Amino acid sequence: MAVGRKELREYFEPALGRKAFRFHQLRGLVHEGTMQSLRVAKIFSRPDNTRLARELTGHGLRLVGSSDAYGAKSSNAKRNDGHVLIRELLKADPPLKAPVLRILKDMAESAGPCGVPPAIRSEAMARIHDILLECGVHAFFQKPSSAGLMLHWREAGGFPMHMFLGESDGGIIGQGRLNLAFGGGGSIEIDITQNAARLIQALDYWLSDADGLGRHIDPFKLKLSRIPKKKLLESLPRMFEKASLSENEIPVLYALDISCLRLIMARFDSIASESPSARSFLMRALNMQVDWTVAHEVAHLEEHRASGSLPLHPMVKEAIAYFLQAIHADPADAFRTMMLRGFDITRVMPSFDSALRALGPHVFCVEGDYLRGWARKMLDAILDRCAEAGGMAERPNPAPIRLAQTSDFITESDMPYIERALCNPNRRIGRADIKLDNAQPP
């Protein structure tokens, strides 16, 4: 029996009302030793530009002596440079505490008149990252979004992939990251909390009750995204006329966002029809979202392999990855995420803007194949330009992007943790109403 919308609304109600997720909300599910490891990981990832950051990256690193460093207590700990990390390490379980303190001590002893040599410092930070992984948590030094509870290790595109549960409390949603190391190595990091946050953003539109439109962050967009296609196409010309909008004045990116939202909500309809429970729906929907993110990060990897030493602008790299995702994974998520990140897609290819405007009311309900076709055109245009620059002899390989999508990243055993981590980024944003003057949707 398929899960109903009423059951889904009740299940997601707490998540839709939460603004943020913090690690302390895992208490009761996670062993206290792991909670302490998370505290260490969080400090390691965000030293706040205080003494800890300066001492671990610069001059005069000083730690307690070896006899103190491996003890449970130290009277000198609070006076140390970098004392916050040391204090929390001293509370950690031995598998984390002992090796990390030893690494920091060795690094301190390597410091010369100009501080710790960069190569030694980089190697030490990488070793600490590996030890944190062995203890079930994840963090890179000075990368605040990297701290989290490890859920799974996988491989994608020939690279190790770490899937972790991070915190969520800011306006920027970073669902994944490709980390490239010198010498050709690297890893892919997937933050499941942030993927769930992106999913909840769309579910907020899909699950909102028609009676509560006035309380939604963007009731106008909500109405346009929920109106049946036939009724929408019949109503939009009258709305444009009332608002005195010409074809060239149609808010194209706004309309495209609604088109993408409508396509994603159609996916929710399909998943709900195949899900026997609300938890099953969440697991399937989140796996779909993670699929798209993994495809995007592997697309980055394939772009890097194809471009080689060609110095591409970061925004060009992002555009290539999004268009590859649109072609080989999901176009609605790729285009919508681009817009949420501030990409003006119509500037990438002005003819796309003209084509969208020529659709008239249909621009509010374009199909996935239409978006995928334009993604191919825009990708080809960018890659042709890169080839002309003399640095991209071959095109990115689509096979690893397709193979990376398995739809089984999240398992039933992960669900209690994920349910605690669900939160709604829309709650952290002020009202986003857009009105077409005196025009009103039906």
Short mmCIF file of C-alpha atoms in Angstrom, two decimals:
data_model
loop_
_atom_site.label_atom_id
_atom_site.label_comp_id
_atom_site.label_asym_id
_atom_site.label_seq_id
_atom_site.Cartn_x
_atom_site.Cartn_y
_atom_site.Cartn_z
CA MET A 1 0.00 0.00 0.00
CA ALA A 2 1.40 3.41 -0.98
CA VAL A 3 2.07 6.00 1.71
CA GLY A 4 -0.41 8.88 1.81
CA ARG A 5 0.28 12.62 1.88
CA LYS A 6 -1.31 12.96 5.34
CA GLU A 7 1.13 10.44 6.79
CA LEU A 8 4.03 12.14 5.01
CA ARG A 9 3.02 15.57 6.34
CA GLU A 10 2.91 14.23 9.90
CA TYR A 11 6.26 12.47 9.48
CA PHE A 12 8.05 15.51 8.02
CA GLU A 13 6.36 18.14 10.19
CA PRO A 14 9.21 18.31 12.78
CA ALA A 15 11.86 18.51 10.03
CA LEU A 16 10.01 21.17 8.05
CA GLY A 17 9.88 23.35 11.17
CA ARG A 18 13.56 22.99 12.18
CA LYS A 19 16.05 25.64 11.09
CA ALA A 20 19.27 23.80 11.87
CA PHE A 21 20.97 20.62 12.98
CA ARG A 22 23.75 20.38 15.56
CA PHE A 23 25.74 17.35 16.67
CA HIS A 24 24.34 17.48 20.22
CA GLN A 25 20.98 16.41 18.75
CA LEU A 26 22.51 12.95 18.20
CA ARG A 27 22.73 12.30 21.95
CA GLY A 28 21.07 9.05 22.84
CA LEU A 29 21.86 7.56 19.43
CA VAL A 30 25.63 7.97 19.43
CA HIS A 31 28.06 6.68 22.06
CA GLU A 32 29.58 9.40 24.24
CA GLY A 33 33.05 8.47 23.01
CA THR A 34 31.95 9.19 19.45
CA MET A 35 30.34 12.44 20.58
CA GLN A 36 33.71 13.49 21.99
CA SER A 37 35.40 12.51 18.74
CA LEU A 38 32.90 14.77 16.96
CA ARG A 39 33.89 17.66 19.24
CA VAL A 40 37.55 17.11 18.36
CA ALA A 41 36.69 16.90 14.65
CA LYS A 42 34.69 20.12 14.82
CA ILE A 43 37.53 22.05 16.50
CA PHE A 44 40.04 20.59 14.04
CA SER A 45 37.90 21.73 11.10
CA ARG A 46 37.16 25.27 12.32
CA PRO A 47 39.96 26.78 14.41
CA ASP A 48 38.28 30.23 14.19
CA ASN A 49 41.53 31.99 13.22
CA THR A 50 42.63 31.98 16.86
CA ARG A 51 45.87 30.75 18.37
CA LEU A 52 45.11 27.19 17.34
CA ALA A 53 45.03 28.15 13.66
CA ARG A 54 48.18 30.23 13.97
CA GLU A 55 50.09 27.59 15.88
CA LEU A 56 49.12 24.65 13.67
CA THR A 57 49.90 26.58 10.49
CA GLY A 58 52.66 28.96 11.49
CA HIS A 59 55.29 29.64 14.11
CA GLY A 60 56.28 28.35 17.49
CA LEU A 61 53.94 25.39 17.97
CA ARG A 62 54.21 24.34 21.61
CA LEU A 63 52.55 21.39 23.27
CA VAL A 64 52.76 19.81 26.70
CA GLY A 65 55.62 17.46 27.34
CA SER A 66 55.33 13.79 26.49
CA SER A 67 54.57 12.75 30.06
CA ASP A 68 51.62 15.17 30.21
CA ALA A 69 50.41 14.67 26.69
CA TYR A 70 49.46 11.05 27.16
CA GLY A 71 47.90 11.44 30.57
CA ALA A 72 44.23 11.93 31.31
CA LYS A 73 44.89 15.32 32.89
CA SER A 74 47.36 18.15 32.42
CA SER A 75 47.73 21.24 34.60
CA ASN A 76 49.44 22.98 31.68
CA ALA A 77 46.78 22.21 29.07
CA LYS A 78 44.90 25.50 29.42
CA ARG A 79 48.11 27.48 28.99
CA ASN A 80 49.10 25.75 25.76
CA ASP A 81 48.98 27.39 22.40
CA GLY A 82 46.18 25.48 20.69
CA HIS A 83 44.87 24.52 24.13
CA VAL A 84 41.25 24.06 22.96
CA LEU A 85 42.18 21.14 20.72
CA ILE A 86 44.49 19.65 23.34
CA ARG A 87 41.83 19.94 26.06
CA GLU A 88 39.27 18.08 23.96
CA LEU A 89 41.82 15.50 22.82
CA LEU A 90 42.62 14.70 26.45
CA LYS A 91 38.94 13.81 26.93
CA ALA A 92 38.84 11.56 23.85
CA ASP A 93 39.17 7.79 23.80
CA PRO A 94 42.75 6.41 23.47
CA PRO A 95 42.46 5.39 19.77
CA LEU A 96 41.99 9.08 18.89
CA LYS A 97 43.85 10.82 21.71
CA ALA A 98 47.20 9.02 21.69
CA PRO A 99 48.09 9.05 17.97
CA VAL A 100 46.92 12.62 17.37
CA LEU A 101 48.86 13.97 20.36
CA ARG A 102 51.91 12.09 19.11
CA ILE A 103 51.54 13.65 15.64
CA LEU A 104 51.19 17.14 17.11
CA LYS A 105 54.22 16.60 19.35
CA ASP A 106 56.34 15.41 16.41
CA MET A 107 55.19 18.39 14.38
CA ALA A 108 56.10 20.76 17.21
CA GLU A 109 59.56 19.29 17.43
CA SER A 110 60.06 19.82 13.68
CA ALA A 111 59.45 23.58 13.95
CA GLY A 112 62.39 25.77 13.01
CA PRO A 113 62.95 29.55 13.14
CA CYS A 114 60.32 30.01 10.40
CA GLY A 115 57.81 27.64 11.94
CA VAL A 116 56.68 24.18 10.87
CA PRO A 117 57.77 23.29 7.30
CA PRO A 118 54.67 23.24 5.03
CA ALA A 119 55.30 19.68 3.81
CA ILE A 120 55.49 18.34 7.37
CA ARG A 121 52.40 20.29 8.39
CA SER A 122 50.38 19.02 5.41
CA GLU A 123 51.40 15.43 6.06
CA ALA A 124 50.46 15.77 9.74
CA MET A 125 47.03 17.19 8.95
CA ALA A 126 46.38 14.35 6.47
CA ARG A 127 47.38 11.75 9.06
CA ILE A 128 45.03 13.30 11.63
CA HIS A 129 42.23 13.18 9.04
CA ASP A 130 42.88 9.45 8.57
CA ILE A 131 42.85 8.82 12.31
CA LEU A 132 39.54 10.66 12.67
CA LEU A 133 38.09 8.43 9.95
CA GLU A 134 39.27 5.33 11.79
CA CYS A 135 37.42 6.65 14.86
CA GLY A 136 34.16 7.08 12.93
CA VAL A 137 34.24 10.83 12.32
CA HIS A 138 35.35 13.08 9.48
CA ALA A 139 37.13 16.45 9.26
CA PHE A 140 39.73 18.34 7.25
CA PHE A 141 41.81 21.02 8.93
CA GLN A 142 40.43 24.55 8.40
CA LYS A 143 37.41 23.31 6.38
CA PRO A 144 34.42 24.00 8.66
CA SER A 145 31.90 22.14 6.51
CA SER A 146 33.93 18.92 6.65
CA ALA A 147 33.20 17.84 10.24
CA GLY A 148 30.71 15.06 10.68
CA LEU A 149 29.72 11.55 11.73
CA MET A 150 30.87 8.93 9.23
CA LEU A 151 28.09 6.80 7.75
CA HIS A 152 29.69 4.97 4.82
CA TRP A 153 32.86 4.50 2.82
CA ARG A 154 32.40 3.94 -0.90
CA GLU A 155 34.27 4.43 -4.15
CA ALA A 156 33.21 6.62 -7.06
CA GLY A 157 35.13 7.39 -10.21
CA GLY A 158 38.09 5.45 -8.85
CA PHE A 159 38.33 7.73 -5.78
CA PRO A 160 37.46 6.93 -2.14
CA MET A 161 34.17 8.53 -1.16
CA HIS A 162 33.30 9.51 2.42
CA MET A 163 29.63 9.92 3.29
CA PHE A 164 29.10 11.73 6.57
CA LEU A 165 26.46 13.51 8.63
CA GLY A 166 27.52 17.14 9.11
CA GLU A 167 25.91 20.11 10.83
CA SER A 168 23.57 22.50 9.03
CA ASP A 169 22.94 26.05 10.14
CA GLY A 170 24.01 28.43 7.36
CA GLY A 171 22.52 29.82 4.19
CA ILE A 172 24.93 27.95 1.89
CA ILE A 173 24.24 24.29 1.18
CA GLY A 174 27.38 22.34 0.25
CA GLN A 175 26.22 18.85 -0.66
CA GLY A 176 29.50 17.44 -1.94
CA ARG A 177 33.12 18.24 -2.64
CA LEU A 178 35.91 16.81 -4.77
CA ASN A 179 39.25 17.09 -2.97
CA LEU A 180 42.24 16.74 -5.28
CA ALA A 181 45.67 16.13 -3.81
CA PHE A 182 49.07 16.71 -5.34
CA GLY A 183 50.25 13.67 -7.26
CA GLY A 184 46.86 12.68 -8.62
CA GLY A 185 45.15 11.37 -5.49
CA GLY A 186 42.16 12.72 -3.67
CA SER A 187 38.71 11.88 -2.35
CA ILE A 188 35.04 12.73 -2.70
CA GLU A 189 33.17 14.00 0.35
CA ILE A 190 29.36 13.78 0.52
CA ASP A 191 27.53 15.56 3.34
CA ILE A 192 24.28 13.64 3.83
CA THR A 193 22.82 16.36 6.08
CA GLN A 194 23.20 18.97 3.37
CA ASN A 195 21.72 16.64 0.76
CA ALA A 196 18.77 16.08 3.06
CA ALA A 197 18.46 19.85 3.52
CA ARG A 198 18.23 20.38 -0.25
CA LEU A 199 15.62 17.63 -0.38
CA ILE A 200 13.59 19.19 2.45
CA GLN A 201 13.64 22.54 0.64
CA ALA A 202 11.73 20.96 -2.25
CA LEU A 203 9.53 18.83 0.03
CA ASP A 204 8.47 22.05 1.74
CA TYR A 205 6.72 23.03 -1.49
CA TRP A 206 5.40 19.55 -2.25
CA LEU A 207 3.90 18.91 1.19
CA SER A 208 2.55 22.36 2.01
CA ASP A 209 -1.19 22.29 2.59
CA ALA A 210 -3.25 24.55 0.34
CA ASP A 211 -4.84 26.00 3.47
CA GLY A 212 -1.46 27.20 4.72
CA LEU A 213 -0.21 29.01 1.62
CA GLY A 214 -0.09 32.37 3.34
CA ARG A 215 2.40 31.04 5.89
CA HIS A 216 4.80 29.64 3.27
CA ILE A 217 8.09 31.35 2.46
CA ASP A 218 6.95 31.94 -1.13
CA PRO A 219 3.21 31.37 -1.56
CA PHE A 220 3.23 32.66 -5.15
CA LYS A 221 5.84 30.11 -6.23
CA LEU A 222 4.05 27.45 -4.24
CA LYS A 223 0.81 28.06 -6.13
CA LEU A 224 2.52 28.07 -9.52
CA SER A 225 4.38 24.87 -8.76
CA ARG A 226 1.27 23.04 -7.55
CA ILE A 227 -1.27 24.06 -10.21
CA PRO A 228 -2.04 21.25 -12.70
CA LYS A 229 -0.26 21.87 -16.00
CA LYS A 230 -3.39 22.40 -18.08
CA LYS A 231 -4.84 24.93 -15.65
CA LEU A 232 -1.49 26.71 -15.38
CA LEU A 233 -1.15 27.14 -19.16
CA GLU A 234 -4.70 28.45 -19.37
CA SER A 235 -4.16 30.98 -16.57
CA LEU A 236 -0.69 32.38 -17.27
CA PRO A 237 -1.58 34.44 -20.38
CA ARG A 238 -4.23 36.28 -18.34
CA MET A 239 -1.72 36.83 -15.55
CA PHE A 240 0.83 38.31 -17.98
CA GLU A 241 -1.84 40.54 -19.45
CA LYS A 242 -2.96 41.82 -16.03
CA ALA A 243 0.65 42.48 -15.07
CA SER A 244 1.31 44.24 -18.40
CA LEU A 245 4.25 41.93 -19.10
CA SER A 246 5.56 41.52 -22.62
CA GLU A 247 7.32 38.38 -23.80
CA ASN A 248 10.72 39.97 -23.13
CA GLU A 249 9.73 40.88 -19.58
CA ILE A 250 8.85 37.36 -18.45
CA PRO A 251 11.03 36.50 -15.40
CA VAL A 252 12.75 33.63 -17.17
CA LEU A 253 14.95 32.35 -14.35
CA TYR A 254 12.01 32.46 -11.95
CA ALA A 255 9.89 30.50 -14.45
CA LEU A 256 12.72 28.01 -15.00
CA ASP A 257 13.02 27.48 -11.24
CA ILE A 258 9.30 26.67 -11.09
CA SER A 259 9.67 24.27 -14.03
CA CYS A 260 12.49 22.45 -12.22
CA LEU A 261 10.52 22.38 -8.98
CA ARG A 262 7.52 20.90 -10.77
CA LEU A 263 9.72 18.17 -12.29
CA ILE A 264 11.25 17.32 -8.90
CA MET A 265 7.80 17.18 -7.28
CA ALA A 266 6.68 14.78 -10.02
CA ARG A 267 9.55 12.55 -8.84
CA PHE A 268 8.15 12.76 -5.31
CA ASP A 269 4.75 11.66 -6.60
CA SER A 270 6.35 8.62 -8.23
CA ILE A 271 8.40 7.71 -5.14
CA ALA A 272 5.38 8.05 -2.85
CA SER A 273 3.38 5.67 -5.07
CA GLU A 274 6.11 3.03 -4.58
CA SER A 275 6.79 3.58 -0.86
CA PRO A 276 4.93 1.61 1.84
CA SER A 277 5.86 4.05 4.63
CA ALA A 278 7.04 7.60 5.26
CA ARG A 279 10.49 6.38 6.31
CA SER A 280 10.76 4.33 3.11
CA PHE A 281 9.80 7.43 1.11
CA LEU A 282 12.54 9.47 2.80
CA MET A 283 15.17 6.80 2.21
CA ARG A 284 14.30 6.51 -1.49
CA ALA A 285 14.02 10.26 -2.03
CA LEU A 286 17.30 10.95 -0.23
CA ASN A 287 19.10 8.25 -2.21
CA MET A 288 17.84 9.98 -5.35
CA GLN A 289 19.23 13.31 -4.12
CA VAL A 290 22.57 11.74 -3.17
CA ASP A 291 22.71 10.08 -6.60
CA TRP A 292 22.54 13.50 -8.22
CA THR A 293 25.22 14.92 -5.93
CA VAL A 294 27.60 12.01 -6.51
CA ALA A 295 27.07 12.39 -10.26
CA HIS A 296 28.01 16.06 -9.97
CA GLU A 297 31.21 15.37 -8.02
CA VAL A 298 32.28 12.58 -10.40
CA ALA A 299 31.55 14.99 -13.25
CA HIS A 300 34.05 17.37 -11.63
CA LEU A 301 36.57 14.54 -11.56
CA GLU A 302 36.04 13.67 -15.22
CA GLU A 303 36.29 17.35 -16.19
CA HIS A 304 39.59 17.54 -14.30
CA ARG A 305 40.92 14.44 -16.04
CA ALA A 306 39.92 15.81 -19.44
CA SER A 307 41.16 19.38 -18.95
CA GLY A 308 44.52 18.37 -17.50
CA SER A 309 46.72 21.43 -17.07
CA LEU A 310 44.30 23.83 -18.76
CA PRO A 311 43.67 26.62 -16.21
CA LEU A 312 39.87 26.84 -16.26
CA HIS A 313 38.01 29.45 -14.23
CA PRO A 314 36.22 27.86 -11.21
CA MET A 315 32.84 29.01 -12.54
CA VAL A 316 33.56 27.30 -15.86
CA LYS A 317 34.43 24.09 -14.02
CA GLU A 318 31.16 24.31 -12.09
CA ALA A 319 29.16 24.92 -15.26
CA ILE A 320 30.73 21.88 -16.95
CA ALA A 321 29.94 19.69 -13.93
CA TYR A 322 26.33 20.89 -13.75
CA PHE A 323 25.73 20.33 -17.46
CA LEU A 324 27.24 16.83 -17.21
CA GLN A 325 24.96 16.18 -14.26
CA ALA A 326 21.97 17.45 -16.24
CA ILE A 327 22.77 15.16 -19.16
CA HIS A 328 23.74 12.00 -17.30
CA ALA A 329 21.77 12.28 -14.04
CA ASP A 330 18.90 14.74 -13.51
CA PRO A 331 18.43 18.02 -15.42
CA ALA A 332 15.88 19.57 -13.03
CA ASP A 333 18.15 19.28 -9.98
CA ALA A 334 21.20 20.43 -11.94
CA PHE A 335 19.54 23.56 -13.36
CA ARG A 336 17.76 24.43 -10.10
CA THR A 337 20.91 24.02 -7.99
CA MET A 338 22.83 26.20 -10.43
CA MET A 339 20.28 28.96 -9.99
CA LEU A 340 20.21 28.57 -6.20
CA ARG A 341 23.98 29.05 -6.26
CA GLY A 342 23.65 32.28 -8.21
CA PHE A 343 24.40 31.13 -11.77
CA ASP A 344 22.65 33.22 -14.42
CA ILE A 345 22.30 30.44 -16.96
CA THR A 346 20.97 32.76 -19.64
CA ARG A 347 24.32 34.58 -19.66
CA VAL A 348 26.13 31.31 -20.40
CA MET A 349 24.15 31.04 -23.63
CA PRO A 350 21.94 34.00 -24.61
CA SER A 351 20.14 31.87 -27.19
CA PHE A 352 18.80 29.79 -24.27
CA ASP A 353 17.20 32.94 -22.88
CA SER A 354 15.57 33.68 -26.24
CA ALA A 355 14.34 30.11 -26.58
CA LEU A 356 12.78 30.16 -23.12
CA ARG A 357 11.00 33.47 -23.80
CA ALA A 358 9.65 32.10 -27.05
CA LEU A 359 7.88 29.37 -25.09
CA GLY A 360 5.54 31.90 -23.50
CA PRO A 361 3.53 30.29 -20.66
CA HIS A 362 5.20 26.92 -21.37
CA VAL A 363 8.40 28.29 -19.83
CA PHE A 364 6.80 27.56 -16.45
CA CYS A 365 6.49 23.84 -17.21
CA VAL A 366 9.30 22.72 -19.50
CA GLU A 367 10.10 19.01 -19.65
CA GLY A 368 13.29 17.29 -18.56
CA ASP A 369 14.27 16.30 -22.10
CA TYR A 370 14.11 19.96 -23.13
CA LEU A 371 16.52 20.93 -20.35
CA ARG A 372 18.78 17.99 -21.10
CA GLY A 373 18.98 19.03 -24.76
CA TRP A 374 20.00 22.55 -23.85
CA ALA A 375 22.54 21.22 -21.35
CA ARG A 376 24.18 19.31 -24.23
CA LYS A 377 24.28 22.44 -26.39
CA MET A 378 25.80 24.56 -23.61
CA LEU A 379 28.30 21.88 -22.64
CA ASP A 380 29.42 21.43 -26.24
CA ALA A 381 29.87 25.19 -26.60
CA ILE A 382 32.04 25.37 -23.47
CA LEU A 383 34.11 22.30 -24.38
CA ASP A 384 34.65 23.57 -27.93
CA ARG A 385 35.96 26.82 -26.50
CA CYS A 386 38.26 24.91 -24.15
CA ALA A 387 39.56 22.83 -27.04
CA GLU A 388 40.28 26.00 -29.00
CA ALA A 389 42.36 27.19 -26.04
CA GLY A 390 44.59 24.20 -26.69
CA GLY A 391 44.30 22.36 -23.40
CA MET A 392 41.41 19.89 -23.65
CA ALA A 393 42.25 17.17 -26.15
CA GLU A 394 39.36 14.89 -25.11
CA ARG A 395 35.85 15.22 -23.72
CA PRO A 396 34.92 14.19 -20.16
CA ASN A 397 34.06 10.50 -19.96
CA PRO A 398 30.36 10.03 -19.08
CA ALA A 399 30.67 6.33 -18.11
CA PRO A 400 31.99 6.92 -14.54
CA ILE A 401 29.24 9.51 -13.96
CA ARG A 402 26.55 6.98 -14.82
CA LEU A 403 28.20 4.12 -12.94
CA ALA A 404 28.50 6.18 -9.74
CA GLN A 405 24.70 6.38 -9.39
CA THR A 406 23.55 3.32 -7.45
CA SER A 407 20.54 4.56 -5.41
CA ASP A 408 21.58 2.53 -2.36
CA PHE A 409 23.82 4.95 -0.48
CA ILE A 410 21.43 5.34 2.45
CA THR A 411 20.30 2.19 4.25
CA GLU A 412 17.64 1.45 6.84
CA SER A 413 20.25 1.47 9.62
CA ASP A 414 21.12 5.11 8.75
CA MET A 415 17.58 6.39 9.12
CA PRO A 416 17.50 7.10 12.90
CA TYR A 417 20.52 9.38 12.52
CA ILE A 418 19.20 11.07 9.39
CA GLU A 419 15.79 11.71 10.96
CA ARG A 420 17.56 13.62 13.75
CA ALA A 421 19.56 15.63 11.21
CA LEU A 422 16.66 16.74 9.00
CA CYS A 423 16.13 20.50 8.90
CA ASN A 424 14.60 23.04 6.55
CA PRO A 425 16.82 25.79 5.02
CA ASN A 426 13.66 27.66 3.99
CA ARG A 427 13.13 28.43 7.68
CA ARG A 428 16.41 30.39 7.69
CA ILE A 429 15.26 32.69 4.86
CA GLY A 430 12.91 35.66 4.99
CA ARG A 431 9.81 35.67 2.84
CA ALA A 432 10.62 35.35 -0.84
CA ASP A 433 7.40 36.53 -2.42
CA ILE A 434 7.45 37.54 -6.07
CA LYS A 435 4.34 39.21 -7.43
CA LEU A 436 3.47 40.04 -11.00
CA ASP A 437 1.93 43.36 -9.99
CA ASN A 438 -1.82 42.82 -9.64
CA ALA A 439 -1.85 39.42 -11.34
CA GLN A 440 -2.96 36.54 -9.18
CA PRO A 441 -2.55 32.82 -9.89
CA PRO A 442 -5.73 30.77 -9.82
#
